[in-house]
Short mmCIF file of C-alpha atoms in Angstrom, two decimals:
data_model
loop_
_atom_site.label_atom_id
_atom_site.label_comp_id
_atom_site.label_asym_id
_atom_site.label_seq_id
_atom_site.Cartn_x
_atom_site.Cartn_y
_atom_site.Cartn_z
CA UNK A 1 22.90 9.40 67.16
CA UNK A 2 24.98 7.71 69.83
CA UNK A 3 25.17 8.88 73.41
CA UNK A 4 28.73 10.10 72.94
CA UNK A 5 27.76 12.03 69.81
CA UNK A 6 24.73 13.55 71.48
CA UNK A 7 26.62 15.18 74.35
CA UNK A 8 30.19 15.34 73.20
CA UNK A 9 29.93 18.50 71.13
CA UNK A 10 30.23 22.04 72.38
CA UNK A 11 27.31 24.43 72.40
CA UNK A 12 27.26 27.25 69.92
CA UNK A 13 26.13 30.76 70.67
CA UNK A 14 27.43 33.80 72.42
CA UNK A 15 29.64 33.52 75.46
CA UNK A 16 28.01 33.84 78.84
CA UNK A 17 29.53 34.71 82.22
CA UNK A 18 30.47 31.72 84.38
CA UNK A 19 27.97 30.56 86.95
CA UNK A 20 28.50 31.30 90.60
CA UNK A 21 29.51 27.92 92.03
CA UNK A 22 30.12 26.42 88.59
CA UNK A 23 33.34 24.64 87.58
CA UNK A 24 35.89 26.77 85.70
CA UNK A 25 35.41 27.16 81.95
CA UNK A 26 36.66 24.31 79.83
CA UNK A 27 39.32 24.92 77.24
CA UNK A 28 42.00 23.14 75.33
CA UNK A 29 42.46 19.46 76.10
CA UNK A 30 39.97 19.53 78.95
CA UNK A 31 37.28 20.82 76.63
CA UNK A 32 38.05 18.06 74.16
CA UNK A 33 37.64 15.49 76.86
CA UNK A 34 34.38 16.97 78.10
CA UNK A 35 33.06 17.89 81.55
CA UNK A 36 35.53 17.59 84.36
CA UNK A 37 38.32 16.52 81.99
CA UNK A 38 36.61 13.17 81.48
CA UNK A 39 34.79 11.82 78.45
CA UNK A 40 31.25 13.22 78.66
CA UNK A 41 29.54 10.01 77.62
CA UNK A 42 31.07 8.22 80.64
CA UNK A 43 29.62 10.81 83.02
CA UNK A 44 26.28 10.57 81.23
CA UNK A 45 26.40 6.77 81.22
CA UNK A 46 27.04 6.52 84.97
CA UNK A 47 24.41 9.09 85.99
CA UNK A 48 21.87 7.50 83.64
CA UNK A 49 22.73 4.09 85.07
CA UNK A 50 21.82 5.36 88.55
CA UNK A 51 18.44 6.50 87.20
CA UNK A 52 18.02 3.15 85.43
CA UNK A 53 18.72 1.30 88.68
CA UNK A 54 16.29 3.44 90.70
CA UNK A 55 13.53 2.96 88.09
CA UNK A 56 14.23 -0.76 87.78
CA UNK A 57 14.10 -1.26 91.54
CA UNK A 58 10.80 0.62 91.73
CA UNK A 59 9.06 -1.82 89.38
CA UNK A 60 10.69 -5.15 90.20
CA UNK A 61 8.91 -5.93 93.47
CA UNK A 62 5.33 -5.71 92.17
CA UNK A 63 5.36 -8.95 90.17
CA UNK A 64 7.11 -10.83 93.00
CA UNK A 65 4.58 -9.88 95.71
CA UNK A 66 2.45 -13.07 95.48
CA UNK A 67 5.54 -15.29 95.82
CA UNK A 68 6.83 -13.26 98.77
CA UNK A 69 3.44 -13.49 100.47
CA UNK A 70 3.32 -17.28 100.09
CA UNK A 71 6.92 -17.85 101.18
CA UNK A 72 6.87 -15.58 104.26
CA UNK A 73 3.16 -16.02 105.11
CA UNK A 74 2.64 -12.25 105.01
CA UNK A 75 -0.76 -10.63 105.41
CA UNK A 76 -2.08 -8.48 102.57
CA UNK A 77 -1.63 -5.35 104.69
CA UNK A 78 2.00 -6.19 105.46
CA UNK A 79 2.60 -7.02 101.81
CA UNK A 80 1.40 -3.58 100.74
CA UNK A 81 4.08 -1.98 102.91
CA UNK A 82 6.80 -3.52 100.75
CA UNK A 83 5.67 -1.02 98.13
CA UNK A 84 4.36 1.76 100.36
CA UNK A 85 7.40 1.79 102.68
CA UNK A 86 9.71 2.41 99.73
CA UNK A 87 7.43 5.10 98.28
CA UNK A 88 7.04 6.97 101.56
CA UNK A 89 10.76 6.99 102.33
CA UNK A 90 11.67 7.98 98.77
CA UNK A 91 9.08 10.72 98.39
CA UNK A 92 9.57 12.09 101.89
CA UNK A 93 13.34 12.51 101.73
CA UNK A 94 13.94 13.71 98.16
CA UNK A 95 14.26 17.39 99.07
CA UNK A 96 16.60 16.55 101.95
CA UNK A 97 18.61 14.36 99.57
CA UNK A 98 18.88 17.16 97.03
CA UNK A 99 19.92 19.69 99.67
CA UNK A 100 22.48 17.25 101.09
CA UNK A 101 23.99 16.85 97.61
CA UNK A 102 24.40 20.63 97.33
CA UNK A 103 25.92 21.03 100.80
CA UNK A 104 27.96 17.86 101.33
CA UNK A 105 29.05 17.17 97.75
CA UNK A 106 27.17 15.38 94.99
CA UNK A 107 29.65 12.58 94.43
CA UNK A 108 29.98 11.96 98.17
CA UNK A 109 26.20 11.74 98.64
CA UNK A 110 25.86 9.50 95.59
CA UNK A 111 28.53 7.08 96.85
CA UNK A 112 27.05 6.88 100.35
CA UNK A 113 23.55 6.45 98.94
CA UNK A 114 24.67 3.63 96.66
CA UNK A 115 26.42 1.98 99.59
CA UNK A 116 23.20 1.96 101.65
CA UNK A 117 21.27 0.72 98.63
CA UNK A 118 23.63 -2.22 98.08
CA UNK A 119 23.59 -3.30 101.73
CA UNK A 120 19.80 -2.97 101.99
CA UNK A 121 19.29 -4.95 98.77
CA UNK A 122 21.49 -7.87 99.73
CA UNK A 123 20.22 -7.97 103.33
CA UNK A 124 16.62 -7.83 102.07
CA UNK A 125 17.24 -10.77 99.78
CA UNK A 126 18.38 -12.85 102.77
CA UNK A 127 15.56 -11.94 105.16
CA UNK A 128 13.08 -14.51 106.44
CA UNK A 129 10.98 -12.17 108.60
CA UNK A 130 8.37 -9.83 107.05
CA UNK A 131 9.25 -6.88 109.32
CA UNK A 132 12.93 -7.03 108.42
CA UNK A 133 12.07 -7.28 104.72
CA UNK A 134 9.85 -4.19 104.94
CA UNK A 135 12.63 -2.35 106.79
CA UNK A 136 15.04 -3.17 103.96
CA UNK A 137 12.62 -1.69 101.42
CA UNK A 138 12.28 1.44 103.55
CA UNK A 139 16.09 1.71 103.65
CA UNK A 140 16.25 1.35 99.85
CA UNK A 141 13.72 4.15 99.47
CA UNK A 142 15.83 6.36 101.73
CA UNK A 143 18.94 5.56 99.68
CA UNK A 144 17.17 6.33 96.39
CA UNK A 145 16.02 9.68 97.80
CA UNK A 146 19.70 10.66 97.99
CA UNK A 147 21.08 8.95 94.87
CA UNK A 148 18.41 10.29 92.47
CA UNK A 149 18.91 14.05 93.06
CA UNK A 150 22.67 13.61 93.47
CA UNK A 151 23.01 11.87 90.10
CA UNK A 152 20.65 14.27 88.35
CA UNK A 153 22.42 17.34 89.71
CA UNK A 154 25.82 15.93 88.68
CA UNK A 155 24.43 15.70 85.16
CA UNK A 156 22.91 19.20 85.16
CA UNK A 157 26.10 20.81 86.48
CA UNK A 158 28.48 18.92 84.20
CA UNK A 159 26.57 19.77 81.01
CA UNK A 160 25.95 23.41 80.15
CA UNK A 161 22.42 24.77 80.11
CA UNK A 162 21.12 24.80 76.55
CA UNK A 163 21.30 22.11 73.83
CA UNK A 164 24.13 20.23 75.57
CA UNK A 165 22.18 19.82 78.80
CA UNK A 166 18.93 19.17 76.93
CA UNK A 167 20.44 16.14 75.21
CA UNK A 168 21.85 14.85 78.49
CA UNK A 169 18.56 15.33 80.39
CA UNK A 170 16.66 13.65 77.57
CA UNK A 171 18.97 10.63 77.72
CA UNK A 172 18.47 10.59 81.49
CA UNK A 173 14.70 10.53 81.03
CA UNK A 174 14.99 7.82 78.39
CA UNK A 175 16.77 5.48 80.79
CA UNK A 176 14.06 6.07 83.42
CA UNK A 177 11.37 4.62 81.16
CA UNK A 178 13.63 1.83 80.00
CA UNK A 179 14.55 0.93 83.58
CA UNK A 180 10.91 0.78 84.69
CA UNK A 181 9.92 -1.53 81.82
CA UNK A 182 13.04 -3.66 82.23
CA UNK A 183 12.16 -4.09 85.91
CA UNK A 184 8.70 -5.40 85.05
CA UNK A 185 10.10 -8.00 82.67
CA UNK A 186 13.11 -8.91 84.82
CA UNK A 187 10.97 -9.36 87.92
CA UNK A 188 8.75 -11.86 86.12
CA UNK A 189 11.76 -13.85 84.96
CA UNK A 190 13.71 -13.60 88.23
CA UNK A 191 10.68 -14.59 90.29
CA UNK A 192 10.60 -17.88 88.36
CA UNK A 193 14.00 -18.60 89.97
CA UNK A 194 13.38 -17.01 93.38
CA UNK A 195 11.79 -13.80 94.59
CA UNK A 196 15.01 -13.15 96.49
CA UNK A 197 16.76 -12.45 93.18
CA UNK A 198 14.52 -9.38 92.82
CA UNK A 199 16.40 -7.92 95.81
CA UNK A 200 19.89 -9.32 95.24
CA UNK A 201 20.37 -8.56 91.53
CA UNK A 202 19.72 -4.80 91.86
CA UNK A 203 22.14 -4.86 94.80
CA UNK A 204 24.85 -6.36 92.60
CA UNK A 205 24.19 -3.75 89.92
CA UNK A 206 24.47 -1.08 92.59
CA UNK A 207 27.82 -2.53 93.64
CA UNK A 208 29.12 -2.11 90.09
CA UNK A 209 28.04 1.53 90.12
CA UNK A 210 29.62 1.99 93.54
CA UNK A 211 32.95 1.06 91.95
CA UNK A 212 32.45 3.15 88.80
CA UNK A 213 31.28 6.43 90.34
CA UNK A 214 34.65 7.40 91.95
CA UNK A 215 36.44 6.47 88.72
CA UNK A 216 34.21 8.52 86.40
CA UNK A 217 32.79 11.42 88.44
CA UNK A 218 35.31 14.03 89.48
CA UNK A 219 35.78 14.80 93.20
CA UNK A 220 33.52 17.40 94.79
CA UNK A 221 34.89 20.95 94.69
CA UNK A 222 35.96 22.05 98.20
CA UNK A 223 34.01 24.95 99.65
CA UNK A 224 35.88 28.26 99.78
CA UNK A 225 37.44 29.13 103.12
CA UNK A 226 35.07 30.95 105.42
CA UNK A 227 31.90 29.72 103.68
CA UNK A 228 29.69 27.98 106.24
CA UNK A 229 27.25 25.18 105.55
CA UNK A 230 23.72 25.79 106.73
CA UNK A 231 21.40 22.84 106.52
CA UNK A 232 18.37 24.45 108.23
CA UNK A 233 17.44 21.38 110.33
CA UNK A 234 14.08 22.88 111.34
CA UNK A 235 13.04 23.34 107.73
CA UNK A 236 14.37 19.89 106.85
CA UNK A 237 12.34 18.25 109.62
CA UNK A 238 9.16 20.12 108.65
CA UNK A 239 9.34 19.42 104.92
CA UNK A 240 10.30 15.78 105.44
CA UNK A 241 7.45 15.23 107.87
CA UNK A 242 4.99 17.01 105.57
CA UNK A 243 6.06 14.99 102.52
CA UNK A 244 6.09 11.67 104.39
CA UNK A 245 2.57 12.28 105.71
CA UNK A 246 1.33 13.47 102.31
CA UNK A 247 2.68 10.38 100.53
CA UNK A 248 1.25 8.23 103.35
CA UNK A 249 -2.16 9.87 102.79
CA UNK A 250 -1.97 9.04 99.07
CA UNK A 251 -1.08 5.43 99.87
CA UNK A 252 -3.95 5.21 102.36
CA UNK A 253 -6.38 6.82 99.88
CA UNK A 254 -5.65 4.11 97.32
CA UNK A 255 -6.49 1.45 99.91
CA UNK A 256 -9.19 2.99 102.14
CA UNK A 257 -10.61 5.87 100.08
CA UNK A 258 -10.34 9.65 100.38
CA UNK A 259 -12.95 9.96 103.11
CA UNK A 260 -11.31 7.55 105.55
CA UNK A 261 -9.76 8.83 108.77
CA UNK A 262 -6.56 6.97 107.83
CA UNK A 263 -6.36 9.25 104.78
CA UNK A 264 -7.71 12.57 106.07
CA UNK A 265 -5.61 12.55 109.27
CA UNK A 266 -2.18 12.46 107.61
CA UNK A 267 -3.42 14.80 104.86
CA UNK A 268 -4.53 17.51 107.29
CA UNK A 269 -1.39 17.27 109.43
CA UNK A 270 0.71 17.39 106.25
CA UNK A 271 -1.06 20.61 105.18
CA UNK A 272 -0.42 22.23 108.57
CA UNK A 273 3.26 21.27 108.48
CA UNK A 274 3.56 22.58 104.92
CA UNK A 275 2.20 25.99 105.99
CA UNK A 276 4.62 26.06 108.94
CA UNK A 277 7.45 25.15 106.58
CA UNK A 278 6.66 28.09 104.30
CA UNK A 279 6.56 30.46 107.29
CA UNK A 280 9.89 29.17 108.64
CA UNK A 281 11.61 29.27 105.26
CA UNK A 282 10.42 32.81 104.52
CA UNK A 283 12.13 34.02 107.70
CA UNK A 284 15.28 31.88 107.72
CA UNK A 285 18.56 33.52 106.70
CA UNK A 286 19.76 30.38 104.94
CA UNK A 287 16.60 28.34 104.20
CA UNK A 288 16.68 24.75 103.12
CA UNK A 289 14.31 25.56 100.26
CA UNK A 290 14.68 29.19 99.11
CA UNK A 291 11.16 30.19 98.13
CA UNK A 292 12.40 32.41 95.30
CA UNK A 293 13.06 29.25 93.31
CA UNK A 294 9.29 29.23 92.67
CA UNK A 295 9.22 32.82 91.37
CA UNK A 296 10.12 31.56 87.92
CA UNK A 297 6.89 30.76 86.03
CA UNK A 298 8.80 28.27 83.93
CA UNK A 299 10.05 26.28 86.91
CA UNK A 300 6.80 26.41 88.90
CA UNK A 301 4.71 25.40 85.89
CA UNK A 302 7.19 22.62 85.05
CA UNK A 303 6.82 21.14 88.55
CA UNK A 304 3.00 21.21 88.28
CA UNK A 305 3.14 19.68 84.80
CA UNK A 306 5.37 16.92 86.21
CA UNK A 307 2.86 16.19 88.99
CA UNK A 308 -0.11 15.91 86.61
CA UNK A 309 1.77 14.09 83.87
CA UNK A 310 3.12 11.58 86.40
CA UNK A 311 -0.36 11.15 87.90
CA UNK A 312 -1.88 10.38 84.49
CA UNK A 313 0.96 8.12 83.35
CA UNK A 314 1.50 5.97 86.44
CA UNK A 315 -2.17 5.99 87.43
CA UNK A 316 -3.04 4.68 83.96
CA UNK A 317 -0.35 1.99 84.16
CA UNK A 318 -1.70 0.90 87.55
CA UNK A 319 -5.23 0.55 86.15
CA UNK A 320 -3.99 -1.04 82.92
CA UNK A 321 -2.16 -3.82 84.79
CA UNK A 322 -5.34 -4.59 86.73
CA UNK A 323 -7.33 -4.56 83.48
CA UNK A 324 -4.92 -7.02 81.89
CA UNK A 325 -5.14 -9.39 84.84
CA UNK A 326 -8.76 -8.97 85.98
CA UNK A 327 -10.53 -8.64 82.62
CA UNK A 328 -8.24 -10.25 80.06
CA UNK A 329 -6.87 -12.86 82.50
CA UNK A 330 -3.20 -12.13 81.72
CA UNK A 331 -0.58 -13.72 83.96
CA UNK A 332 2.23 -11.76 85.57
CA UNK A 333 4.85 -12.55 82.92
CA UNK A 334 2.46 -11.91 80.02
CA UNK A 335 1.48 -8.58 81.56
CA UNK A 336 5.13 -7.56 81.86
CA UNK A 337 5.87 -8.59 78.27
CA UNK A 338 2.81 -6.72 77.00
CA UNK A 339 4.20 -3.50 78.51
CA UNK A 340 7.66 -3.70 76.93
CA UNK A 341 6.71 -1.30 74.08
CA UNK A 342 6.16 1.45 76.65
CA UNK A 343 9.79 1.46 77.76
CA UNK A 344 11.11 1.14 74.21
CA UNK A 345 8.98 4.02 72.91
CA UNK A 346 9.85 6.28 75.86
CA UNK A 347 13.56 5.56 75.34
CA UNK A 348 13.53 6.18 71.59
CA UNK A 349 11.47 9.38 71.90
CA UNK A 350 13.42 10.89 74.80
CA UNK A 351 16.81 9.94 73.38
CA UNK A 352 16.39 10.91 69.75
CA UNK A 353 13.36 13.18 69.31
CA UNK A 354 12.94 15.28 72.46
CA UNK A 355 16.32 17.11 72.48
CA UNK A 356 15.88 18.12 68.84
CA UNK A 357 12.30 19.29 69.40
CA UNK A 358 13.20 21.22 72.56
CA UNK A 359 16.16 22.79 70.78
CA UNK A 360 13.95 23.98 67.94
CA UNK A 361 10.64 24.81 69.62
CA UNK A 362 11.39 25.08 73.37
CA UNK A 363 9.93 23.21 76.34
CA UNK A 364 6.51 24.89 76.21
CA UNK A 365 5.66 23.59 72.76
CA UNK A 366 7.04 20.13 73.54
CA UNK A 367 5.06 19.89 76.79
CA UNK A 368 1.87 20.99 75.05
CA UNK A 369 2.31 18.48 72.23
CA UNK A 370 3.08 15.65 74.64
CA UNK A 371 0.13 16.37 76.93
CA UNK A 372 -2.29 16.58 73.99
CA UNK A 373 -0.97 13.21 72.84
CA UNK A 374 -1.24 11.75 76.35
CA UNK A 375 -4.81 12.95 76.95
CA UNK A 376 -5.93 11.71 73.53
CA UNK A 377 -4.31 8.29 73.84
CA UNK A 378 -5.78 7.66 77.31
CA UNK A 379 -9.26 8.70 76.15
CA UNK A 380 -8.87 6.36 73.17
CA UNK A 381 -7.77 3.54 75.47
CA UNK A 382 -11.05 3.90 77.40
CA UNK A 383 -12.72 2.06 74.51
CA UNK A 384 -11.30 -1.26 75.75
CA UNK A 385 -13.69 -4.17 76.15
CA UNK A 386 -13.80 -7.79 77.28
CA UNK A 387 -12.08 -8.95 74.08
CA UNK A 388 -8.30 -8.76 73.77
CA UNK A 389 -7.57 -6.06 71.16
CA UNK A 390 -3.86 -5.80 71.86
CA UNK A 391 -2.68 -5.18 68.28
CA UNK A 392 -5.53 -2.93 67.17
CA UNK A 393 -6.12 -0.82 70.31
CA UNK A 394 -3.84 -1.54 73.25
CA UNK A 395 -0.49 -1.44 71.43
CA UNK A 396 -1.16 1.74 69.41
CA UNK A 397 -2.42 3.65 72.46
CA UNK A 398 0.48 2.40 74.60
CA UNK A 399 2.99 3.60 72.01
CA UNK A 400 1.30 7.01 71.68
CA UNK A 401 1.19 7.35 75.46
CA UNK A 402 4.85 6.38 75.72
CA UNK A 403 5.85 8.90 73.05
CA UNK A 404 4.00 11.54 75.08
CA UNK A 405 5.92 10.43 78.17
CA UNK A 406 9.26 10.70 76.37
CA UNK A 407 8.38 14.27 75.39
CA UNK A 408 6.89 15.60 78.62
CA UNK A 409 9.17 13.91 81.18
CA UNK A 410 12.36 15.30 79.69
CA UNK A 411 10.89 18.72 78.81
CA UNK A 412 9.48 19.20 82.34
CA UNK A 413 12.83 18.26 83.87
CA UNK A 414 14.64 20.71 81.59
CA UNK A 415 12.24 23.46 82.68
CA UNK A 416 12.47 22.43 86.34
CA UNK A 417 16.24 22.97 86.56
CA UNK A 418 16.49 25.94 84.17
CA UNK A 419 17.93 29.19 85.45
CA UNK A 420 19.13 27.63 88.73
CA UNK A 421 22.64 28.29 90.05
CA UNK A 422 24.99 25.31 90.23
CA UNK A 423 25.02 25.30 94.02
CA UNK A 424 21.24 24.76 94.01
CA UNK A 425 21.01 22.13 91.28
CA UNK A 426 20.68 19.31 93.83
CA UNK A 427 17.66 21.03 95.35
CA UNK A 428 16.13 21.66 91.91
CA UNK A 429 16.69 18.00 91.02
CA UNK A 430 15.00 16.99 94.27
CA UNK A 431 12.00 19.17 93.39
CA UNK A 432 11.73 17.55 89.94
CA UNK A 433 11.83 14.07 91.44
CA UNK A 434 9.42 15.03 94.24
CA UNK A 435 6.94 16.31 91.67
CA UNK A 436 6.90 12.99 89.85
CA UNK A 437 6.71 10.95 93.06
CA UNK A 438 3.78 13.08 94.20
CA UNK A 439 2.11 12.58 90.84
CA UNK A 440 2.68 8.83 91.01
CA UNK A 441 0.93 8.54 94.37
CA UNK A 442 -1.81 10.99 93.40
CA UNK A 443 -2.65 9.26 90.12
CA UNK A 444 -2.68 5.80 91.66
CA UNK A 445 -4.92 6.97 94.51
CA UNK A 446 -7.35 8.78 92.19
CA UNK A 447 -7.71 5.95 89.67
CA UNK A 448 -7.96 3.34 92.43
CA UNK A 449 -10.67 5.49 94.00
CA UNK A 450 -12.55 5.70 90.68
CA UNK A 451 -12.43 1.92 90.33
CA UNK A 452 -13.61 1.37 93.89
CA UNK A 453 -16.38 3.99 93.65
CA UNK A 454 -17.69 2.54 90.39
CA UNK A 455 -17.86 -1.01 91.67
CA UNK A 456 -18.08 -0.81 95.44
CA UNK A 457 -15.51 -3.62 95.42
CA UNK A 458 -12.01 -2.79 94.18
CA UNK A 459 -11.00 -6.46 94.40
CA UNK A 460 -13.23 -7.51 91.49
CA UNK A 461 -13.95 -4.48 89.31
CA UNK A 462 -16.11 -4.78 86.16
CA UNK A 463 -15.15 -3.37 82.79
CA UNK A 464 -16.96 -0.05 83.33
CA UNK A 465 -14.77 0.71 86.32
CA UNK A 466 -11.65 0.50 84.17
CA UNK A 467 -13.16 2.60 81.41
CA UNK A 468 -13.98 5.32 83.93
CA UNK A 469 -10.46 5.06 85.40
CA UNK A 470 -8.85 5.50 81.98
CA UNK A 471 -11.01 8.57 81.34
CA UNK A 472 -9.89 9.92 84.74
CA UNK A 473 -6.29 9.48 83.57
CA UNK A 474 -7.13 11.45 80.42
CA UNK A 475 -8.63 14.19 82.61
CA UNK A 476 -5.41 14.42 84.63
CA UNK A 477 -3.40 14.78 81.41
CA UNK A 478 -5.85 17.48 80.26
CA UNK A 479 -5.30 19.32 83.55
CA UNK A 480 -1.55 19.18 82.91
CA UNK A 481 -2.18 20.56 79.44
CA UNK A 482 -4.09 23.49 80.94
CA UNK A 483 -1.26 24.21 83.39
CA UNK A 484 1.31 24.18 80.57
CA UNK A 485 -0.90 26.37 78.42
CA UNK A 486 -1.42 28.99 81.13
CA UNK A 487 1.73 28.60 83.23
CA UNK A 488 4.54 28.34 80.68
CA UNK A 489 5.12 31.81 79.21
CA UNK A 490 4.53 32.28 75.49
CA UNK A 491 7.80 34.09 74.97
CA UNK A 492 9.92 31.70 77.02
CA UNK A 493 11.73 29.06 75.04
CA UNK A 494 13.78 27.40 77.75
CA UNK A 495 16.29 25.07 76.21
CA UNK A 496 15.92 26.36 72.66
CA UNK A 497 19.20 27.35 70.99
CA UNK A 498 21.10 28.11 74.15
CA UNK A 499 18.05 29.08 76.17
CA UNK A 500 17.27 32.77 76.08
CA UNK A 501 14.45 31.91 78.45
CA UNK A 502 17.05 30.55 80.82
CA UNK A 503 18.76 33.93 80.89
CA UNK A 504 15.52 35.71 81.82
CA UNK A 505 14.92 33.09 84.53
CA UNK A 506 18.41 33.75 85.83
CA UNK A 507 17.76 37.49 85.97
CA UNK A 508 14.51 36.86 87.85
CA UNK A 509 16.29 34.68 90.41
CA UNK A 510 19.07 37.26 90.86
CA UNK A 511 16.46 39.94 91.45
CA UNK A 512 14.71 37.69 93.98
CA UNK A 513 17.96 37.34 95.93
CA UNK A 514 18.78 41.06 95.60
CA UNK A 515 21.92 40.42 93.55
CA UNK A 516 23.36 42.82 91.02
CA UNK A 517 23.28 42.14 87.29
CA UNK A 518 26.94 41.19 87.16
CA UNK A 519 26.41 38.05 89.20
CA UNK A 520 25.14 35.01 87.37
CA UNK A 521 22.65 32.88 89.25
CA UNK A 522 21.68 30.35 86.69
#
């Protein structure tokens, strides 16, 4: 099934009232062309390309770090900030980026974000000073925090909730896995030419997207006269500070341990700011993050599933790369090539299997199946030894884990944006992305801590440390399974055959805002 076939058709089922804030119903020639009067596969292709670029840029720098360190004479601590600076900026600003997309216009925010990304990429590739290079990575993280929710919310508002959106979100998730794996391979090859290409090439790809977005994505709908924008700067400052400090604490935990002052300090301040944020938002007339968005069990459970699934998946990949290099003595390029099946399996599963399974069984069943598969494959992988068993152990478990990722990533995203009104889709997209970023940092910190605790020396861990780390990854996946089992309602089948569960979520959100039944708040 091609991309155009997967999203080009209309959705069957009974007619539903138009969303508040949604584009007018499509009919006639416009309906034949797809969302916004443009071919739907072009909109899907561009938004997926943004996700591909963000995922690719996340993974490209890792392989190039040794070359950068040698060329710029960077200390190990400074080198770590090339990764950490991006992660902190990205994770800390995702909710602000999503809210900005809702208030200022999704296409506008996407274009400006891509512009910053291109400039930061090219400038970073030309830098000769470590501080300036780190600053460019921080700027790229900031840009991605705006482009990711903007692109995702364009997709979720252009494709109707139900099978049509499920297929689009699944394709979006497929390109995320493909982009991450492509970045690993590309970085190994580009670094052979120059580490600077790792910065410049993504910038050039971003420039292409900067040209395509205005041509493919329709202009933002003007706000009705008399409707004021309320950004809630106090709430924005509190949540950004809390997220930045929380991600910083996760980064510090991976390096210094959970008991270090460098970890506990930011973690405690982040918790205090988070409590203040909840208090402020509960009293604000136009909050940045309306707390009723969490009243839906489906959405809240989907965000928690995303955190734990991301923690298990990325934490395991972090430990697996170290295992390849420290125990099996793989080089950087061989490590990247060994991980190619992950991206391929995620892409194939998310693109071709997940939308069909969600349409037939709903997100709950798909999440449960994926998390069982993830926990089992990671526990199986813990049987690794000093010998290289790539074909008989590593490859099968990688493929099973990747299939699980293709199922859970897309299903959790579908649940995370279900029943949300169009004017809040940017915020919902930011929450989905924030959940995975939080999980990424949490999983890496936990598995790094397991390795360090087992050995007392994270720089030269023995085999047992990796086996324990892989079991810890399986435990995280099992925790996600428990959340899905308890949190996702039995009767809710969000995304299945037009999404009756989505309608109940919409009614719950309307009730939370005190709206009458005639107003749709999906």
